[in-house]
Amino acid sequence: MPNLLTIPAGAPVARHAAMHVLASVPAHVRHRALILVPNRRSCAVMRTALAQELHGQTALLPTILPLAEGDAVLLHLLGAAAVPVLTAIPSAMDPAQQRYLLAEQIRAFERRRMGGVTLHYALTLAETLMALQEQCIRHGVSLTQEALRPLMHADFATHWKQALLFLSILTDSWPAIESELGQTTQAAREVALTRAL
């Protein structure tokens, strides 16, 4: 069985995946197969696709689990052996808590730079930082001063330099906050669980 399959653009992914699973996994071991999908809704879509491709035949279906619920998937796959893996990954903080913690750091940064900003302004910037942080985490981009330093060119305008200094909230302040709380972002936890899988 090949390690990577592709389907035509615009084709129904679940239907093609169902056809592939039914064609490549013998019926007598199909119930031992595992299909990982992004979320619960995808589980329902995949079950429906498998049922449609079976055309009314009775069959034991593979286990279909949502990656968005990485804890449950790990427990299902590893049983008790999942406990040390799960406890080694910090719990995810509530997004509202993350937003307010970032807003607090933004207000402190702006206070030093220009005397302060409103809470609304800080919360708006915090959402932008959260989105950047999540994208970097999910794409494996390291947000560190070492990674950002090559971007700080001497010829850049002052506002570019200020923007890179502003990102020190994520590179310097945020890791200390996570360490102090013993928590991480939801995206970081999901990525860690996916790696563990």
Short mmCIF file of C-alpha atoms in Angstrom, two decimals:
data_model
loop_
_atom_site.label_atom_id
_atom_site.label_comp_id
_atom_site.label_asym_id
_atom_site.label_seq_id
_atom_site.Cartn_x
_atom_site.Cartn_y
_atom_site.Cartn_z
CA MET A 1 0.00 0.00 0.00
CA PRO A 2 1.48 3.40 -0.92
CA ASN A 3 2.28 5.86 1.88
CA LEU A 4 0.69 8.83 0.14
CA LEU A 5 -2.39 8.98 -2.04
CA THR A 6 -3.75 11.92 -3.96
CA ILE A 7 -7.18 12.65 -5.38
CA PRO A 8 -8.26 15.09 -8.07
CA ALA A 9 -8.96 18.66 -6.98
CA GLY A 10 -12.62 19.15 -6.15
CA ALA A 11 -13.27 15.42 -5.70
CA PRO A 12 -15.02 14.29 -2.50
CA VAL A 13 -12.22 13.32 -0.12
CA ALA A 14 -14.29 11.05 2.13
CA ARG A 15 -15.70 9.08 -0.80
CA HIS A 16 -12.25 8.49 -2.33
CA ALA A 17 -10.80 7.57 1.07
CA ALA A 18 -13.68 5.14 1.65
CA MET A 19 -13.16 3.52 -1.77
CA HIS A 20 -9.43 3.17 -1.05
CA VAL A 21 -9.95 1.65 2.42
CA LEU A 22 -12.53 -0.85 1.16
CA ALA A 23 -10.35 -1.81 -1.82
CA SER A 24 -7.05 -2.11 0.04
CA VAL A 25 -7.98 -3.49 3.48
CA PRO A 26 -9.28 -7.09 3.47
CA ALA A 27 -12.79 -7.41 4.95
CA HIS A 28 -11.71 -9.82 7.70
CA VAL A 29 -9.25 -7.27 9.21
CA ARG A 30 -11.07 -4.06 8.30
CA HIS A 31 -12.46 -3.67 11.84
CA ARG A 32 -8.85 -3.36 13.09
CA ALA A 33 -8.06 -0.45 10.75
CA LEU A 34 -7.90 3.07 12.11
CA ILE A 35 -8.93 6.19 10.21
CA LEU A 36 -7.90 9.56 11.69
CA VAL A 37 -9.94 12.56 10.60
CA PRO A 38 -9.79 16.25 11.64
CA ASN A 39 -12.94 16.48 13.81
CA ARG A 40 -16.20 14.80 14.90
CA ARG A 41 -18.08 16.08 11.89
CA SER A 42 -15.50 14.40 9.66
CA CYS A 43 -16.12 11.14 11.55
CA ALA A 44 -19.79 11.25 10.56
CA VAL A 45 -18.92 12.13 6.96
CA MET A 46 -16.42 9.25 6.77
CA ARG A 47 -18.90 6.74 8.24
CA THR A 48 -21.52 7.84 5.69
CA ALA A 49 -19.01 7.53 2.83
CA LEU A 50 -18.03 4.00 3.92
CA ALA A 51 -21.70 2.98 4.20
CA GLN A 52 -22.44 4.38 0.73
CA GLU A 53 -19.48 2.55 -0.81
CA LEU A 54 -20.62 -0.73 0.82
CA HIS A 55 -23.96 -0.39 -1.06
CA GLY A 56 -26.02 -1.92 1.75
CA GLN A 57 -23.64 -4.77 2.58
CA THR A 58 -23.21 -5.58 6.25
CA ALA A 59 -19.65 -5.03 7.42
CA LEU A 60 -17.59 -4.09 10.45
CA LEU A 61 -16.18 -0.64 9.84
CA PRO A 62 -12.74 0.64 10.79
CA THR A 63 -12.42 2.77 13.91
CA ILE A 64 -12.77 6.44 12.96
CA LEU A 65 -11.32 8.94 15.43
CA PRO A 66 -11.07 12.76 15.38
CA LEU A 67 -7.57 14.23 15.68
CA ALA A 68 -9.08 17.30 17.33
CA GLU A 69 -9.65 15.07 20.37
CA GLY A 70 -6.06 13.90 20.62
CA ASP A 71 -6.39 12.86 24.27
CA ALA A 72 -9.20 10.44 23.47
CA VAL A 73 -7.37 9.09 20.41
CA LEU A 74 -4.20 8.42 22.40
CA LEU A 75 -6.17 6.70 25.17
CA HIS A 76 -7.98 4.58 22.58
CA LEU A 77 -4.75 3.56 20.86
CA LEU A 78 -2.42 3.14 23.84
CA GLY A 79 -4.72 2.48 26.78
CA ALA A 80 -2.92 2.96 30.11
CA ALA A 81 0.37 3.58 28.28
CA ALA A 82 -1.11 6.92 27.10
CA VAL A 83 -1.19 8.36 30.63
CA PRO A 84 2.54 9.25 30.88
CA VAL A 85 2.42 10.73 27.36
CA LEU A 86 -0.63 12.84 28.20
CA THR A 87 0.75 14.05 31.52
CA ALA A 88 4.03 15.09 29.86
CA ILE A 89 2.14 17.49 27.56
CA PRO A 90 1.03 20.68 29.35
CA SER A 91 -2.70 21.33 29.50
CA ALA A 92 -4.16 23.96 27.16
CA MET A 93 -5.23 27.28 28.57
CA ASP A 94 -8.56 28.81 27.74
CA PRO A 95 -8.31 31.12 24.68
CA ALA A 96 -9.88 33.97 26.68
CA GLN A 97 -7.17 33.61 29.32
CA GLN A 98 -4.51 33.57 26.60
CA ARG A 99 -6.00 36.71 25.04
CA TYR A 100 -6.04 38.62 28.33
CA LEU A 101 -2.50 37.54 29.23
CA LEU A 102 -1.27 38.75 25.85
CA ALA A 103 -3.23 41.99 26.22
CA GLU A 104 -1.52 42.56 29.56
CA GLN A 105 1.89 42.12 27.90
CA ILE A 106 0.88 44.45 25.06
CA ARG A 107 -0.19 47.17 27.50
CA ALA A 108 3.13 46.87 29.35
CA PHE A 109 5.04 47.06 26.04
CA GLU A 110 3.08 50.08 24.81
CA ARG A 111 3.36 51.80 28.21
CA ARG A 112 7.14 51.73 27.86
CA ARG A 113 6.98 52.86 24.24
CA MET A 114 4.29 55.55 24.17
CA GLY A 115 2.65 55.86 27.54
CA GLY A 116 -0.12 53.27 27.30
CA VAL A 117 -3.09 52.11 25.25
CA THR A 118 -6.72 51.25 25.94
CA LEU A 119 -7.74 47.73 26.95
CA HIS A 120 -9.83 47.44 23.77
CA TYR A 121 -6.77 48.25 21.63
CA ALA A 122 -4.63 45.75 23.56
CA LEU A 123 -7.26 43.00 23.23
CA THR A 124 -7.52 43.62 19.47
CA LEU A 125 -3.74 43.31 19.10
CA ALA A 126 -3.78 40.24 21.34
CA GLU A 127 -6.12 38.48 18.90
CA THR A 128 -3.71 39.25 16.07
CA LEU A 129 -0.79 37.88 18.09
CA MET A 130 -2.81 34.77 18.93
CA ALA A 131 -3.50 34.15 15.24
CA LEU A 132 0.19 34.60 14.37
CA GLN A 133 1.23 32.36 17.24
CA GLU A 134 -1.20 29.63 16.18
CA GLN A 135 -0.08 29.75 12.54
CA CYS A 136 3.58 29.51 13.55
CA ILE A 137 2.91 26.59 15.91
CA ARG A 138 0.84 24.64 13.38
CA HIS A 139 3.41 25.19 10.62
CA GLY A 140 6.43 24.36 12.79
CA VAL A 141 7.86 27.88 12.66
CA SER A 142 9.99 28.68 15.68
CA LEU A 143 9.14 32.02 17.26
CA THR A 144 12.45 32.91 18.88
CA GLN A 145 14.72 35.94 18.85
CA GLU A 146 17.28 33.88 16.88
CA ALA A 147 14.69 33.16 14.20
CA LEU A 148 13.56 36.80 14.02
CA ARG A 149 17.01 38.44 14.22
CA PRO A 150 17.77 38.02 10.47
CA LEU A 151 14.58 40.01 9.76
CA MET A 152 15.91 43.07 11.63
CA HIS A 153 17.94 44.73 8.91
CA ALA A 154 19.73 48.02 9.64
CA ASP A 155 18.13 49.64 6.56
CA PHE A 156 14.56 48.95 7.69
CA ALA A 157 12.33 51.83 8.67
CA THR A 158 11.78 52.43 12.36
CA HIS A 159 8.24 50.99 12.33
CA TRP A 160 9.58 47.64 11.04
CA LYS A 161 12.09 47.55 13.89
CA GLN A 162 9.31 48.40 16.34
CA ALA A 163 7.19 45.58 14.92
CA LEU A 164 10.00 43.09 15.45
CA LEU A 165 10.54 44.40 18.97
CA PHE A 166 6.79 44.03 19.56
CA LEU A 167 7.10 40.33 18.69
CA SER A 168 9.38 39.94 21.71
CA ILE A 169 6.07 39.54 23.58
CA LEU A 170 5.81 36.13 21.89
CA THR A 171 9.50 35.28 21.82
CA ASP A 172 10.52 36.37 25.33
CA SER A 173 7.51 37.04 27.57
CA TRP A 174 5.15 34.28 26.45
CA PRO A 175 7.41 31.26 27.16
CA ALA A 176 7.91 32.57 30.72
CA ILE A 177 4.12 32.89 31.16
CA GLU A 178 3.56 29.31 29.94
CA SER A 179 6.30 28.05 32.22
CA GLU A 180 4.87 29.87 35.25
CA LEU A 181 1.32 28.60 34.63
CA GLY A 182 2.35 25.10 33.52
CA GLN A 183 0.02 25.49 30.55
CA THR A 184 0.35 26.02 26.81
CA THR A 185 -1.82 27.20 23.92
CA GLN A 186 -4.48 24.93 22.47
CA ALA A 187 -2.61 24.83 19.16
CA ALA A 188 0.64 23.77 20.87
CA ARG A 189 -1.16 21.01 22.78
CA GLU A 190 -2.87 19.74 19.63
CA VAL A 191 0.44 19.69 17.74
CA ALA A 192 2.14 17.86 20.65
CA LEU A 193 -0.67 15.27 20.74
CA THR A 194 -0.48 14.79 16.98
CA ARG A 195 3.30 14.24 17.23
CA ALA A 196 2.72 11.75 20.03
CA LEU A 197 0.25 9.91 17.81
#
